[in-house]
């Protein structure tokens, strides 16, 4: 046996390595368990490095961008002395610092103005995954980031946190096919659900054909999804096409318009107690529901649900012939200035000609494949 | 190997004298840099996302070390590190890179690994193998219905293959000379 | 496995010396083969491993309990219920697309439930209880958690169903019941809901299973078997982001049958509007067939609120207070019929020969029987009245005397003949019986002798006698049709069931009809219901709900003590086509109920005119003319 192991040392090691990893995979797949520790280590090891590189990169980029702009100026001013150049270089360096500070200030300003509590974070990398649109940011559970939190920029929404580790977090971008969020159009207050498509534009789903959405219109977050606070910009409608059950509305997201370097993570309850949960389980952060819109329609029935009732998402007929019939007879009553069932005025005439407001058309024989269990009535 | 009576000689031993040696720092630093590159750089030029530097580095060290055991361990480590930074279950890249490390080390015993043409072909071959096997694994083990885009894979393999030659040339400088 | 290269190795060792110079090539050859074997070995191993994986991990346990990232899910395709149509094929109850949330139990995690409940404003404990109820069913059957999702709910579900958050959430498109939003015929039609635990244990619902949507009340319940469709299902493979990748198997849903009612939306709409803001009921029947043309009970409720998940707030609103909107007053309100009982009294008197058509009684405004004074509603009295006038003027004293002569058992015999005191057998659940007292009844229920004095109250439809509006419509409709009672029904049937018949002398029936014609057309109590050109006949009624003593005690507010107003009317006078019963709870007097019946009758005859016009002329209106008629 020893001989065999020795002889086939290479294969043995290979098989052992593969078996070990298969076991690891099997554990994750079978138990839905996450090998959180390994990830925490890996991310912990990579984050500081990435953070250093990002810091170096961003300051270099800013420095050079402004420096090259100035080079042109310098060519025009050949006469200027080198010591002046030197001063200018210094100046440039300061200006680069200022530019970074500007951006930081814009972010800080937004943070201040916004009602939500946010923390700023740098995007420090993409993931190695093949197809997903996921980035890594340099803030993690240590800074109060939780799984399920919204990630935004002053320009709009960016994504949501799908994994939070001590020093970094994964952010699923709104362009990822598995991303979705509740949105609301600005002009007509049309509710919809945003879905990532895997490329630049995103789709707004569940908007019925009769609801009005125009190209150029803006969509904002509705707060319905319990991820994003209501009222954040999402993007501008680029295309509206009629679809089968719902319209096809394409929106160009605005959050990543100016690149994706600094983002804000929307936090709430930073000082909340730490729940004791099973290992590997991360509680999903959830926003409060948004306040009800005042435009909810009230029902005709006196005992009907109150205005706080939210209209369900439905498509198809909104009323049956019965409702149309009641409306029609109500109109007849109004035309004859009478209330049915009251004495006085004699019997109403139900055959007066109404202005053709809502003609009630009889329904086609229902379910043609299955004849009704009874023949038509023997009525005059 | 210590038994002089053995008539059967392990090929690894045959070529062991040709194996290159590296500093431990190189063996750790280079793959880490490769992974960082993959995580970080495509943010700014998405085109570079096609570069599979961790794989190329794995292939390089496996080829140069000429030891299947080292290749296996090296490949597994790089793969797992990559996995832990992705959203996938741990082990997918690990298994693929383990195999790549093993085969690369095995092949090194048959080819002149210093030859640029050989490196080009091997780079192409292993990248293709890597992508293909990853696809097989995600289909077979995870049941993910990824599509295998042959043309794209071939192009990506070719791109990486061309990077192989200069990259390996640079890495050659890091070898320890006896 | 390692024997093969070993053998090879031995073979190499035993080679003859002559071949030694070839040993260099030979070694190389052997090395190549050994390498080949190595790869082969690895390949075989991998192959075996893959097989092992597939069997043990991927398809382990049940086929459905798969990896998180590769799941086979069973998605139910919910069958739409049949539509409910009126007699002309117009849609009363329709379906509309809506969304439901189901939880796939295959990968359900208990710690996710709190988050899901919070996101959808549900009670986590309730969801857990619901899941527990499904414990005995196969794992692939998902649990229905919420119906009729709002756009907000959909946004929540869509944005949280990724593999990292709550992958067990399943958005199912289904057909939601769409009821008239005005509450039209709400009690008659009923509503649907998820079958409850106690219901599942009852025989009626035994064949359904947890989570099924069934009719809970009214016609939806009565004809549930007919209306309910057969759900289909799809077995699909979904990927890590929850999207369907492949359909393994698909069974289409079979929609339920449509239900054709005898209700006429024209009459129903008018009756509903006439009772708006009131408490009461209207029943209109075709006495020639027993078909119910309209059935209204007010106040009503919104069945749409029951279609999804009814809010506790709305339920409280429905069940608190005196209005009791869930009660179908047309078949469940049991009240003394008051003077509307008088036609039956008159019939009993004439048929038994107790009185003749021309017999008279004197009404001074009251009379004393068995030492107790009974008032007529007209304080100054009606003077000398015969049968005709007693009906037209609704003279109580005439009927006190008649009742006294007849005795309770003769009254009961004729009243029961007409159907008072027993269910009509209409195709609706929960019909009330009403009550017709008799000596036997009193002995049976109270073990007491019947006192003749009690008969006097019964003679004017007070005392122990109670009816439902439907019962009254059916009873009087049968009497004025000459003693033919068809069973009232709401769904058109192929052949009308054989009616109950009684042999009444036509002249007796004619006398009663004549009296009732006079009520409306000869300045009687129902004069306000007169319709030009229609021989509309009827009888008003006002019935006390509480005893005079209780009323005077001041313990009850006026709303509870005021009399009920009744009206029973029919038209035309000969061979009536329609009979209408109206109950106005607390309506004080039948004269106020009469215009309701008038408007319903009018809409019936106006519609007849329209239909005749349409069959002869080009139709002026596109409505009311269903294709194929």
CSV table of N, CA and C in Angstrom, one decimal, chain A residues 4 8 11 15 19 22 25-26 29-30 32 147 160 177-178 180 182 191 193 195 206 224-227 246 281 284 286 301 303 306 309 311-315 317 319-323 325-326 328-330 340-343 346-351 360 362-363 366-367 370 372 374-375 377 379, chain C residues 5 38 49 53 56 67-68 85 87 89-92 94 96-97 99 111 115 118-119 148-149 151-152 154-156 158-160 162 164-166 171 173 178 180-182 184 241 243 254 257-258 260 266 270 273-274 276 301-302 313-314 317 492 494 595 598-599 602-604 606 610 623 626:
chain,number,residue,atom,x,y,z
A,4,UNK,N,2.2,1.7,-3.3
A,4,UNK,CA,1.3,2.2,-4.3
A,4,UNK,C,1.1,3.7,-4.1
A,8,UNK,N,2.0,6.3,-6.9
A,8,UNK,CA,1.0,7.1,-7.5
A,8,UNK,C,0.8,8.4,-6.6
A,11,UNK,N,-1.1,11.3,-8.4
A,11,UNK,CA,-2.5,11.1,-8.6
A,11,UNK,C,-3.3,11.1,-7.3
A,15,UNK,N,-6.3,13.6,-6.6
A,15,UNK,CA,-7.6,13.1,-6.2
A,15,UNK,C,-8.0,13.6,-4.8
A,19,UNK,N,-11.2,15.7,-4.3
A,19,UNK,CA,-12.3,15.2,-3.4
A,19,UNK,C,-12.6,16.2,-2.3
A,22,UNK,N,-14.6,18.9,-3.7
A,22,UNK,CA,-16.0,18.4,-4.0
A,22,UNK,C,-16.8,18.3,-2.7
A,25,UNK,N,-17.9,21.8,-1.9
A,25,UNK,CA,-19.0,22.1,-2.7
A,25,UNK,C,-20.3,21.5,-2.2
A,26,UNK,N,-20.1,20.1,-2.0
A,26,UNK,CA,-21.3,19.4,-1.6
A,26,UNK,C,-21.9,19.9,-0.3
A,29,UNK,N,-23.8,23.1,-1.2
A,29,UNK,CA,-25.0,22.9,-2.0
A,29,UNK,C,-26.0,22.2,-1.2
A,30,UNK,N,-25.6,21.1,-0.4
A,30,UNK,CA,-26.6,20.3,0.3
A,30,UNK,C,-27.2,21.1,1.4
A,32,UNK,N,-27.1,24.3,2.0
A,32,UNK,CA,-27.3,25.7,1.8
A,32,UNK,C,-26.4,26.6,2.6
A,147,UNK,N,-26.6,43.2,4.9
A,147,UNK,CA,-27.2,42.7,3.7
A,147,UNK,C,-28.5,43.2,3.5
A,160,UNK,N,-27.9,47.0,-4.5
A,160,UNK,CA,-28.2,46.7,-3.1
A,160,UNK,C,-27.1,45.7,-2.6
A,177,UNK,N,-29.3,40.8,-14.0
A,177,UNK,CA,-30.6,40.3,-14.3
A,177,UNK,C,-31.4,39.8,-13.0
A,178,UNK,N,-30.7,39.6,-11.9
A,178,UNK,CA,-31.5,39.2,-10.8
A,178,UNK,C,-31.9,40.3,-9.9
A,180,UNK,N,-34.0,43.6,-8.8
A,180,UNK,CA,-35.4,44.2,-9.0
A,180,UNK,C,-35.6,45.2,-7.9
A,182,UNK,N,-38.8,48.4,-6.6
A,182,UNK,CA,-40.1,49.1,-6.9
A,182,UNK,C,-39.9,50.5,-7.3
A,191,UNK,N,-47.0,52.8,-10.8
A,191,UNK,CA,-46.1,51.9,-10.1
A,191,UNK,C,-45.6,50.8,-11.0
A,193,UNK,N,-42.1,47.6,-11.4
A,193,UNK,CA,-41.0,46.9,-10.8
A,193,UNK,C,-39.8,47.0,-11.8
A,195,UNK,N,-36.4,45.8,-13.3
A,195,UNK,CA,-35.6,44.6,-13.4
A,195,UNK,C,-34.4,44.8,-14.2
A,206,UNK,N,-44.6,45.1,-15.1
A,206,UNK,CA,-45.9,45.2,-14.4
A,206,UNK,C,-46.5,46.6,-14.6
A,224,UNK,N,-41.6,50.7,-2.3
A,224,UNK,CA,-42.4,49.5,-2.2
A,224,UNK,C,-41.6,48.3,-1.9
A,225,UNK,N,-40.3,48.3,-2.4
A,225,UNK,CA,-39.5,47.1,-2.3
A,225,UNK,C,-38.9,46.9,-0.9
A,226,UNK,N,-39.0,47.9,-0.1
A,226,UNK,CA,-38.5,47.9,1.3
A,226,UNK,C,-37.0,47.8,1.3
A,227,UNK,N,-36.4,48.2,0.2
A,227,UNK,CA,-34.9,48.3,0.1
A,227,UNK,C,-34.5,49.8,0.0
A,246,UNK,N,-48.1,43.5,-20.2
A,246,UNK,CA,-47.6,44.7,-19.7
A,246,UNK,C,-46.8,45.5,-20.7
A,281,UNK,N,-26.1,32.9,8.9
A,281,UNK,CA,-27.4,33.6,8.6
A,281,UNK,C,-27.1,35.1,8.8
A,284,UNK,N,-31.8,40.2,6.9
A,284,UNK,CA,-31.9,41.1,5.8
A,284,UNK,C,-32.5,42.4,6.2
A,286,UNK,N,-34.4,45.8,6.4
A,286,UNK,CA,-35.7,46.1,5.7
A,286,UNK,C,-36.1,47.5,6.0
A,301,UNK,N,-69.2,51.7,-2.5
A,301,UNK,CA,-70.0,51.0,-1.4
A,301,UNK,C,-69.7,51.7,-0.1
A,303,UNK,N,-70.0,50.7,2.9
A,303,UNK,CA,-69.2,49.8,3.9
A,303,UNK,C,-67.9,49.3,3.3
A,306,UNK,N,-61.6,51.2,3.6
A,306,UNK,CA,-61.3,52.6,3.7
A,306,UNK,C,-60.2,53.0,2.7
A,309,UNK,N,-56.7,51.3,2.0
A,309,UNK,CA,-56.6,50.0,1.2
A,309,UNK,C,-55.8,50.4,-0.1
A,311,UNK,N,-54.8,49.6,-3.9
A,311,UNK,CA,-55.3,48.9,-5.1
A,311,UNK,C,-54.4,47.7,-5.5
A,312,UNK,N,-55.0,46.5,-5.6
A,312,UNK,CA,-54.2,45.4,-6.0
A,312,UNK,C,-53.7,45.6,-7.5
A,313,UNK,N,-52.6,44.9,-7.8
A,313,UNK,CA,-52.1,44.9,-9.1
A,313,UNK,C,-52.9,43.9,-10.0
A,314,UNK,N,-53.7,44.5,-10.8
A,314,UNK,CA,-54.6,43.6,-11.6
A,314,UNK,C,-54.5,44.1,-13.1
A,315,UNK,N,-54.8,43.1,-13.9
A,315,UNK,CA,-55.0,43.5,-15.3
A,315,UNK,C,-56.2,42.8,-15.8
A,317,UNK,N,-60.4,43.1,-17.0
A,317,UNK,CA,-61.5,44.0,-16.8
A,317,UNK,C,-61.5,44.6,-15.4
A,319,UNK,N,-64.3,46.2,-14.2
A,319,UNK,CA,-65.7,46.1,-13.8
A,319,UNK,C,-66.4,45.1,-14.7
A,320,UNK,N,-67.5,44.5,-14.1
A,320,UNK,CA,-68.3,43.6,-14.9
A,320,UNK,C,-69.5,44.3,-15.5
A,321,UNK,N,-70.3,43.6,-16.3
A,321,UNK,CA,-71.5,44.2,-16.8
A,321,UNK,C,-72.4,44.7,-15.7
A,322,UNK,N,-72.4,44.0,-14.6
A,322,UNK,CA,-73.2,44.4,-13.5
A,322,UNK,C,-73.0,45.8,-13.1
A,323,UNK,N,-71.7,46.2,-13.0
A,323,UNK,CA,-71.4,47.6,-12.6
A,323,UNK,C,-71.9,48.6,-13.6
A,325,UNK,N,-74.3,48.2,-15.6
A,325,UNK,CA,-75.8,48.2,-15.6
A,325,UNK,C,-76.2,49.2,-14.4
A,326,UNK,N,-75.6,49.0,-13.3
A,326,UNK,CA,-76.0,49.9,-12.2
A,326,UNK,C,-75.7,51.3,-12.5
A,328,UNK,N,-75.7,52.6,-15.4
A,328,UNK,CA,-76.7,53.1,-16.4
A,328,UNK,C,-78.0,53.4,-15.8
A,329,UNK,N,-78.5,52.6,-14.9
A,329,UNK,CA,-79.8,52.9,-14.3
A,329,UNK,C,-79.7,54.1,-13.3
A,330,UNK,N,-78.5,54.3,-12.8
A,330,UNK,CA,-78.3,55.5,-11.9
A,330,UNK,C,-78.4,56.7,-12.8
A,340,UNK,N,-85.1,55.9,-7.0
A,340,UNK,CA,-85.9,54.7,-7.1
A,340,UNK,C,-86.4,54.3,-5.8
A,341,UNK,N,-87.6,53.8,-5.8
A,341,UNK,CA,-88.2,53.2,-4.5
A,341,UNK,C,-88.8,54.3,-3.7
A,342,UNK,N,-88.8,55.6,-4.1
A,342,UNK,CA,-89.5,56.6,-3.4
A,342,UNK,C,-90.9,56.9,-4.0
A,343,UNK,N,-91.9,57.1,-3.1
A,343,UNK,CA,-93.2,57.3,-3.7
A,343,UNK,C,-93.2,58.7,-4.2
A,346,UNK,N,-94.8,58.8,-9.6
A,346,UNK,CA,-95.2,57.7,-10.4
A,346,UNK,C,-94.0,56.9,-10.8
A,347,UNK,N,-94.2,55.8,-11.6
A,347,UNK,CA,-93.1,54.9,-12.0
A,347,UNK,C,-92.2,55.6,-13.0
A,348,UNK,N,-90.9,55.4,-12.8
A,348,UNK,CA,-90.0,55.9,-13.8
A,348,UNK,C,-90.1,55.3,-15.2
A,349,UNK,N,-89.7,56.0,-16.2
A,349,UNK,CA,-89.6,55.3,-17.5
A,349,UNK,C,-88.2,54.9,-17.8
A,350,UNK,N,-88.0,53.6,-17.9
A,350,UNK,CA,-86.7,53.1,-18.0
A,350,UNK,C,-86.2,53.0,-19.5
A,351,UNK,N,-87.1,53.4,-20.4
A,351,UNK,CA,-86.8,53.3,-21.8
A,351,UNK,C,-86.4,54.7,-22.4
A,360,UNK,N,-73.9,49.2,-22.5
A,360,UNK,CA,-73.6,47.9,-21.9
A,360,UNK,C,-73.8,46.9,-23.0
A,362,UNK,N,-73.7,43.1,-24.2
A,362,UNK,CA,-73.9,41.8,-23.7
A,362,UNK,C,-72.6,41.0,-23.9
A,363,UNK,N,-72.3,40.1,-23.0
A,363,UNK,CA,-71.1,39.3,-23.1
A,363,UNK,C,-71.4,38.2,-24.1
A,366,UNK,N,-70.3,32.7,-22.7
A,366,UNK,CA,-69.0,32.4,-22.0
A,366,UNK,C,-68.6,30.9,-22.3
A,367,UNK,N,-67.3,30.7,-22.1
A,367,UNK,CA,-66.7,29.4,-22.3
A,367,UNK,C,-67.3,28.6,-23.4
A,370,UNK,N,-67.4,24.8,-23.5
A,370,UNK,CA,-68.2,24.0,-22.6
A,370,UNK,C,-69.6,24.6,-22.5
A,372,UNK,N,-73.2,25.6,-21.4
A,372,UNK,CA,-73.7,25.8,-20.1
A,372,UNK,C,-74.7,24.7,-19.8
A,374,UNK,N,-77.5,24.5,-18.8
A,374,UNK,CA,-78.9,24.7,-19.0
A,374,UNK,C,-79.2,25.4,-20.3
A,375,UNK,N,-80.3,25.2,-20.9
A,375,UNK,CA,-80.7,25.9,-22.1
A,375,UNK,C,-81.2,27.3,-21.8
A,377,UNK,N,-83.6,30.4,-21.2
A,377,UNK,CA,-84.9,30.4,-20.6
A,377,UNK,C,-86.1,30.6,-21.6
A,379,UNK,N,-88.4,32.7,-21.9
A,379,UNK,CA,-89.1,33.9,-21.5
A,379,UNK,C,-89.5,34.7,-22.7
C,5,UNK,N,-0.3,-1.1,-14.9
C,5,UNK,CA,1.1,-0.7,-15.1
C,5,UNK,C,2.1,-1.6,-14.4
C,38,UNK,N,-2.2,7.0,-16.6
C,38,UNK,CA,-2.4,8.0,-15.5
C,38,UNK,C,-3.6,8.8,-15.8
C,49,UNK,N,-16.8,10.0,-10.0
C,49,UNK,CA,-17.1,11.0,-9.0
C,49,UNK,C,-18.3,11.8,-9.4
C,53,UNK,N,-21.7,12.1,-7.5
C,53,UNK,CA,-22.3,13.5,-7.2
C,53,UNK,C,-23.7,13.6,-7.6
C,56,UNK,N,-25.8,11.2,-5.4
C,56,UNK,CA,-25.8,11.5,-3.9
C,56,UNK,C,-26.2,13.0,-3.6
C,67,UNK,N,-30.3,21.2,-5.2
C,67,UNK,CA,-29.4,22.3,-4.7
C,67,UNK,C,-30.1,23.6,-4.8
C,68,UNK,N,-29.6,24.5,-4.0
C,68,UNK,CA,-30.2,25.8,-4.0
C,68,UNK,C,-30.2,26.5,-5.4
C,85,UNK,N,-73.1,34.5,-15.0
C,85,UNK,CA,-73.8,35.4,-16.0
C,85,UNK,C,-75.3,35.6,-15.6
C,87,UNK,N,-79.4,36.2,-16.9
C,87,UNK,CA,-80.2,35.4,-17.8
C,87,UNK,C,-80.0,35.7,-19.3
C,89,UNK,N,-76.9,36.5,-20.4
C,89,UNK,CA,-75.5,36.2,-20.7
C,89,UNK,C,-74.6,37.4,-20.3
C,90,UNK,N,-75.1,38.4,-19.7
C,90,UNK,CA,-74.3,39.5,-19.2
C,90,UNK,C,-73.5,39.1,-18.0
C,91,UNK,N,-72.3,39.5,-17.9
C,91,UNK,CA,-71.4,39.1,-16.9
C,91,UNK,C,-71.6,39.8,-15.6
C,92,UNK,N,-71.9,39.0,-14.6
C,92,UNK,CA,-72.0,39.5,-13.2
C,92,UNK,C,-70.7,39.4,-12.5
C,94,UNK,N,-66.8,38.1,-13.0
C,94,UNK,CA,-65.7,37.9,-14.0
C,94,UNK,C,-64.4,37.5,-13.2
C,96,UNK,N,-60.1,38.3,-13.2
C,96,UNK,CA,-59.1,39.2,-13.7
C,96,UNK,C,-57.8,38.7,-13.2
C,97,UNK,N,-56.7,39.0,-14.0
C,97,UNK,CA,-55.4,38.5,-13.7
C,97,UNK,C,-55.0,39.2,-12.4
C,99,UNK,N,-51.9,38.6,-8.9
C,99,UNK,CA,-50.7,37.8,-8.5
C,99,UNK,C,-50.9,37.3,-7.1
C,111,UNK,N,-36.0,31.0,9.2
C,111,UNK,CA,-35.5,32.4,9.6
C,111,UNK,C,-35.9,33.4,8.6
C,115,UNK,N,-38.8,38.0,7.8
C,115,UNK,CA,-38.5,39.1,6.8
C,115,UNK,C,-39.6,39.1,5.8
C,118,UNK,N,-42.7,40.7,7.3
C,118,UNK,CA,-42.6,42.1,7.4
C,118,UNK,C,-42.7,42.8,6.1
C,119,UNK,N,-42.1,42.3,5.1
C,119,UNK,CA,-42.2,42.9,3.8
C,119,UNK,C,-43.6,43.0,3.2
C,148,UNK,N,-53.7,38.4,-4.4
C,148,UNK,CA,-54.1,39.7,-4.8
C,148,UNK,C,-53.0,40.7,-4.4
C,149,UNK,N,-51.8,40.5,-4.8
C,149,UNK,CA,-50.7,41.3,-4.5
C,149,UNK,C,-50.8,42.7,-5.1
C,151,UNK,N,-49.0,46.4,-6.3
C,151,UNK,CA,-47.7,46.7,-7.0
C,151,UNK,C,-46.6,46.7,-6.0
C,152,UNK,N,-46.9,47.2,-4.8
C,152,UNK,CA,-45.9,47.3,-3.7
C,152,UNK,C,-45.4,45.9,-3.3
C,154,UNK,N,-45.6,43.2,-5.2
C,154,UNK,CA,-44.8,42.6,-6.3
C,154,UNK,C,-43.4,43.2,-6.3
C,155,UNK,N,-43.3,44.5,-6.1
C,155,UNK,CA,-41.9,45.1,-6.0
C,155,UNK,C,-41.1,44.4,-4.9
C,156,UNK,N,-41.7,44.2,-3.8
C,156,UNK,CA,-41.0,43.6,-2.7
C,156,UNK,C,-40.6,42.1,-3.1
C,158,UNK,N,-40.3,40.7,-6.0
C,158,UNK,CA,-39.3,40.6,-7.1
C,158,UNK,C,-37.9,41.1,-6.6
C,159,UNK,N,-37.8,42.0,-5.7
C,159,UNK,CA,-36.5,42.5,-5.3
C,159,UNK,C,-35.9,41.7,-4.2
C,160,UNK,N,-36.6,40.7,-3.7
C,160,UNK,CA,-36.1,39.9,-2.6
C,160,UNK,C,-36.0,38.4,-2.9
C,162,UNK,N,-34.0,36.9,-5.0
C,162,UNK,CA,-32.7,36.4,-5.5
C,162,UNK,C,-32.2,35.3,-4.6
C,164,UNK,N,-29.6,35.1,-2.9
C,164,UNK,CA,-29.0,35.5,-1.6
C,164,UNK,C,-30.0,35.9,-0.6
C,165,UNK,N,-31.2,36.2,-1.0
C,165,UNK,CA,-32.2,36.7,0.0
C,165,UNK,C,-33.3,35.7,0.3
C,166,UNK,N,-34.4,35.8,-0.4
C,166,UNK,CA,-35.5,34.8,-0.1
C,166,UNK,C,-35.9,34.0,-1.4
C,171,UNK,N,-43.7,33.9,-7.4
C,171,UNK,CA,-44.8,34.8,-7.8
C,171,UNK,C,-45.7,34.1,-8.8
C,173,UNK,N,-49.1,34.0,-11.2
C,173,UNK,CA,-50.1,34.8,-11.8
C,173,UNK,C,-51.4,33.9,-11.8
C,178,UNK,N,-63.6,38.8,-9.9
C,178,UNK,CA,-64.0,40.2,-10.0
C,178,UNK,C,-65.5,40.3,-9.8
C,180,UNK,N,-69.1,42.5,-8.8
C,180,UNK,CA,-69.6,43.9,-8.9
C,180,UNK,C,-69.1,44.8,-7.8
C,181,UNK,N,-68.5,45.9,-8.1
C,181,UNK,CA,-67.9,46.7,-7.0
C,181,UNK,C,-69.0,47.4,-6.2
C,182,UNK,N,-70.2,47.4,-6.7
C,182,UNK,CA,-71.3,48.1,-6.0
C,182,UNK,C,-71.9,47.2,-4.9
C,184,UNK,N,-73.5,44.6,-5.8
C,184,UNK,CA,-74.8,44.1,-6.4
C,184,UNK,C,-74.9,42.6,-6.3
C,241,UNK,N,-30.9,32.6,-10.3
C,241,UNK,CA,-31.6,33.9,-10.1
C,241,UNK,C,-33.1,33.7,-10.2
C,243,UNK,N,-35.0,32.3,-12.4
C,243,UNK,CA,-35.7,32.3,-13.7
C,243,UNK,C,-35.9,30.9,-14.2
C,254,UNK,N,-57.8,23.5,-16.3
C,254,UNK,CA,-59.1,23.4,-17.0
C,254,UNK,C,-60.0,24.4,-16.3
C,257,UNK,N,-66.8,25.8,-15.1
C,257,UNK,CA,-68.0,26.1,-16.0
C,257,UNK,C,-68.6,27.4,-15.6
C,258,UNK,N,-69.2,28.1,-16.6
C,258,UNK,CA,-69.9,29.3,-16.4
C,258,UNK,C,-71.3,28.9,-15.8
C,260,UNK,N,-75.1,30.1,-15.6
C,260,UNK,CA,-76.1,31.0,-16.1
C,260,UNK,C,-77.2,31.2,-15.1
C,266,UNK,N,-81.1,44.0,-15.3
C,266,UNK,CA,-81.9,45.2,-15.4
C,266,UNK,C,-82.7,45.3,-14.1
C,270,UNK,N,-82.1,48.0,-10.8
C,270,UNK,CA,-83.1,48.9,-10.3
C,270,UNK,C,-83.4,48.6,-8.8
C,273,UNK,N,-80.7,49.8,-6.6
C,273,UNK,CA,-80.7,51.3,-6.4
C,273,UNK,C,-81.8,51.7,-5.5
C,274,UNK,N,-83.0,51.0,-5.7
C,274,UNK,CA,-84.1,51.4,-4.9
C,274,UNK,C,-83.9,51.2,-3.4
C,276,UNK,N,-80.9,51.4,-2.0
C,276,UNK,CA,-79.7,52.0,-1.6
C,276,UNK,C,-79.9,52.9,-0.3
C,301,UNK,N,-72.2,44.0,1.2
C,301,UNK,CA,-70.7,44.1,1.5
C,301,UNK,C,-70.0,44.0,0.2
C,302,UNK,N,-68.7,44.2,0.1
C,302,UNK,CA,-68.0,44.1,-1.1
C,302,UNK,C,-67.3,42.8,-1.2
C,313,UNK,N,-59.8,45.1,9.7
C,313,UNK,CA,-60.6,46.3,9.8
C,313,UNK,C,-61.9,46.2,9.1
C,314,UNK,N,-61.9,45.7,7.9
C,314,UNK,CA,-63.1,45.7,7.1
C,314,UNK,C,-64.1,44.6,7.7
C,317,UNK,N,-65.8,46.1,10.6
C,317,UNK,CA,-66.8,47.0,10.1
C,317,UNK,C,-68.0,46.2,9.7
C,492,UNK,N,-80.5,28.6,-14.2
C,492,UNK,CA,-81.4,28.0,-15.2
C,492,UNK,C,-81.2,26.5,-15.2
C,494,UNK,N,-82.5,22.7,-16.9
C,494,UNK,CA,-83.0,22.2,-18.2
C,494,UNK,C,-84.6,22.1,-18.2
C,595,UNK,N,-93.4,51.6,-3.5
C,595,UNK,CA,-92.7,52.1,-4.7
C,595,UNK,C,-91.5,51.3,-5.2
C,598,UNK,N,-92.9,48.7,-7.3
C,598,UNK,CA,-93.4,49.4,-8.5
C,598,UNK,C,-92.2,49.6,-9.5
C,599,UNK,N,-91.1,50.1,-9.0
C,599,UNK,CA,-90.0,50.4,-9.9
C,599,UNK,C,-89.4,49.1,-10.5
C,602,UNK,N,-91.9,47.9,-13.1
C,602,UNK,CA,-91.9,48.8,-14.2
C,602,UNK,C,-90.7,48.5,-15.1
C,603,UNK,N,-89.5,48.2,-14.5
C,603,UNK,CA,-88.4,47.9,-15.3
C,603,UNK,C,-88.6,46.6,-16.0
C,604,UNK,N,-89.3,45.7,-15.4
C,604,UNK,CA,-89.6,44.4,-16.1
C,604,UNK,C,-90.4,44.7,-17.4
C,606,UNK,N,-90.9,47.6,-18.9
C,606,UNK,CA,-90.2,48.4,-19.9
C,606,UNK,C,-89.2,47.6,-20.7
C,610,UNK,N,-88.8,47.0,-24.8
C,610,UNK,CA,-87.5,47.1,-25.5
C,610,UNK,C,-87.2,45.9,-26.3
C,623,UNK,N,-77.5,47.5,-26.2
C,623,UNK,CA,-77.6,46.6,-25.0
C,623,UNK,C,-78.7,45.6,-25.1
C,626,UNK,N,-78.4,40.0,-26.4
C,626,UNK,CA,-77.2,39.1,-26.4
C,626,UNK,C,-77.2,38.4,-27.8
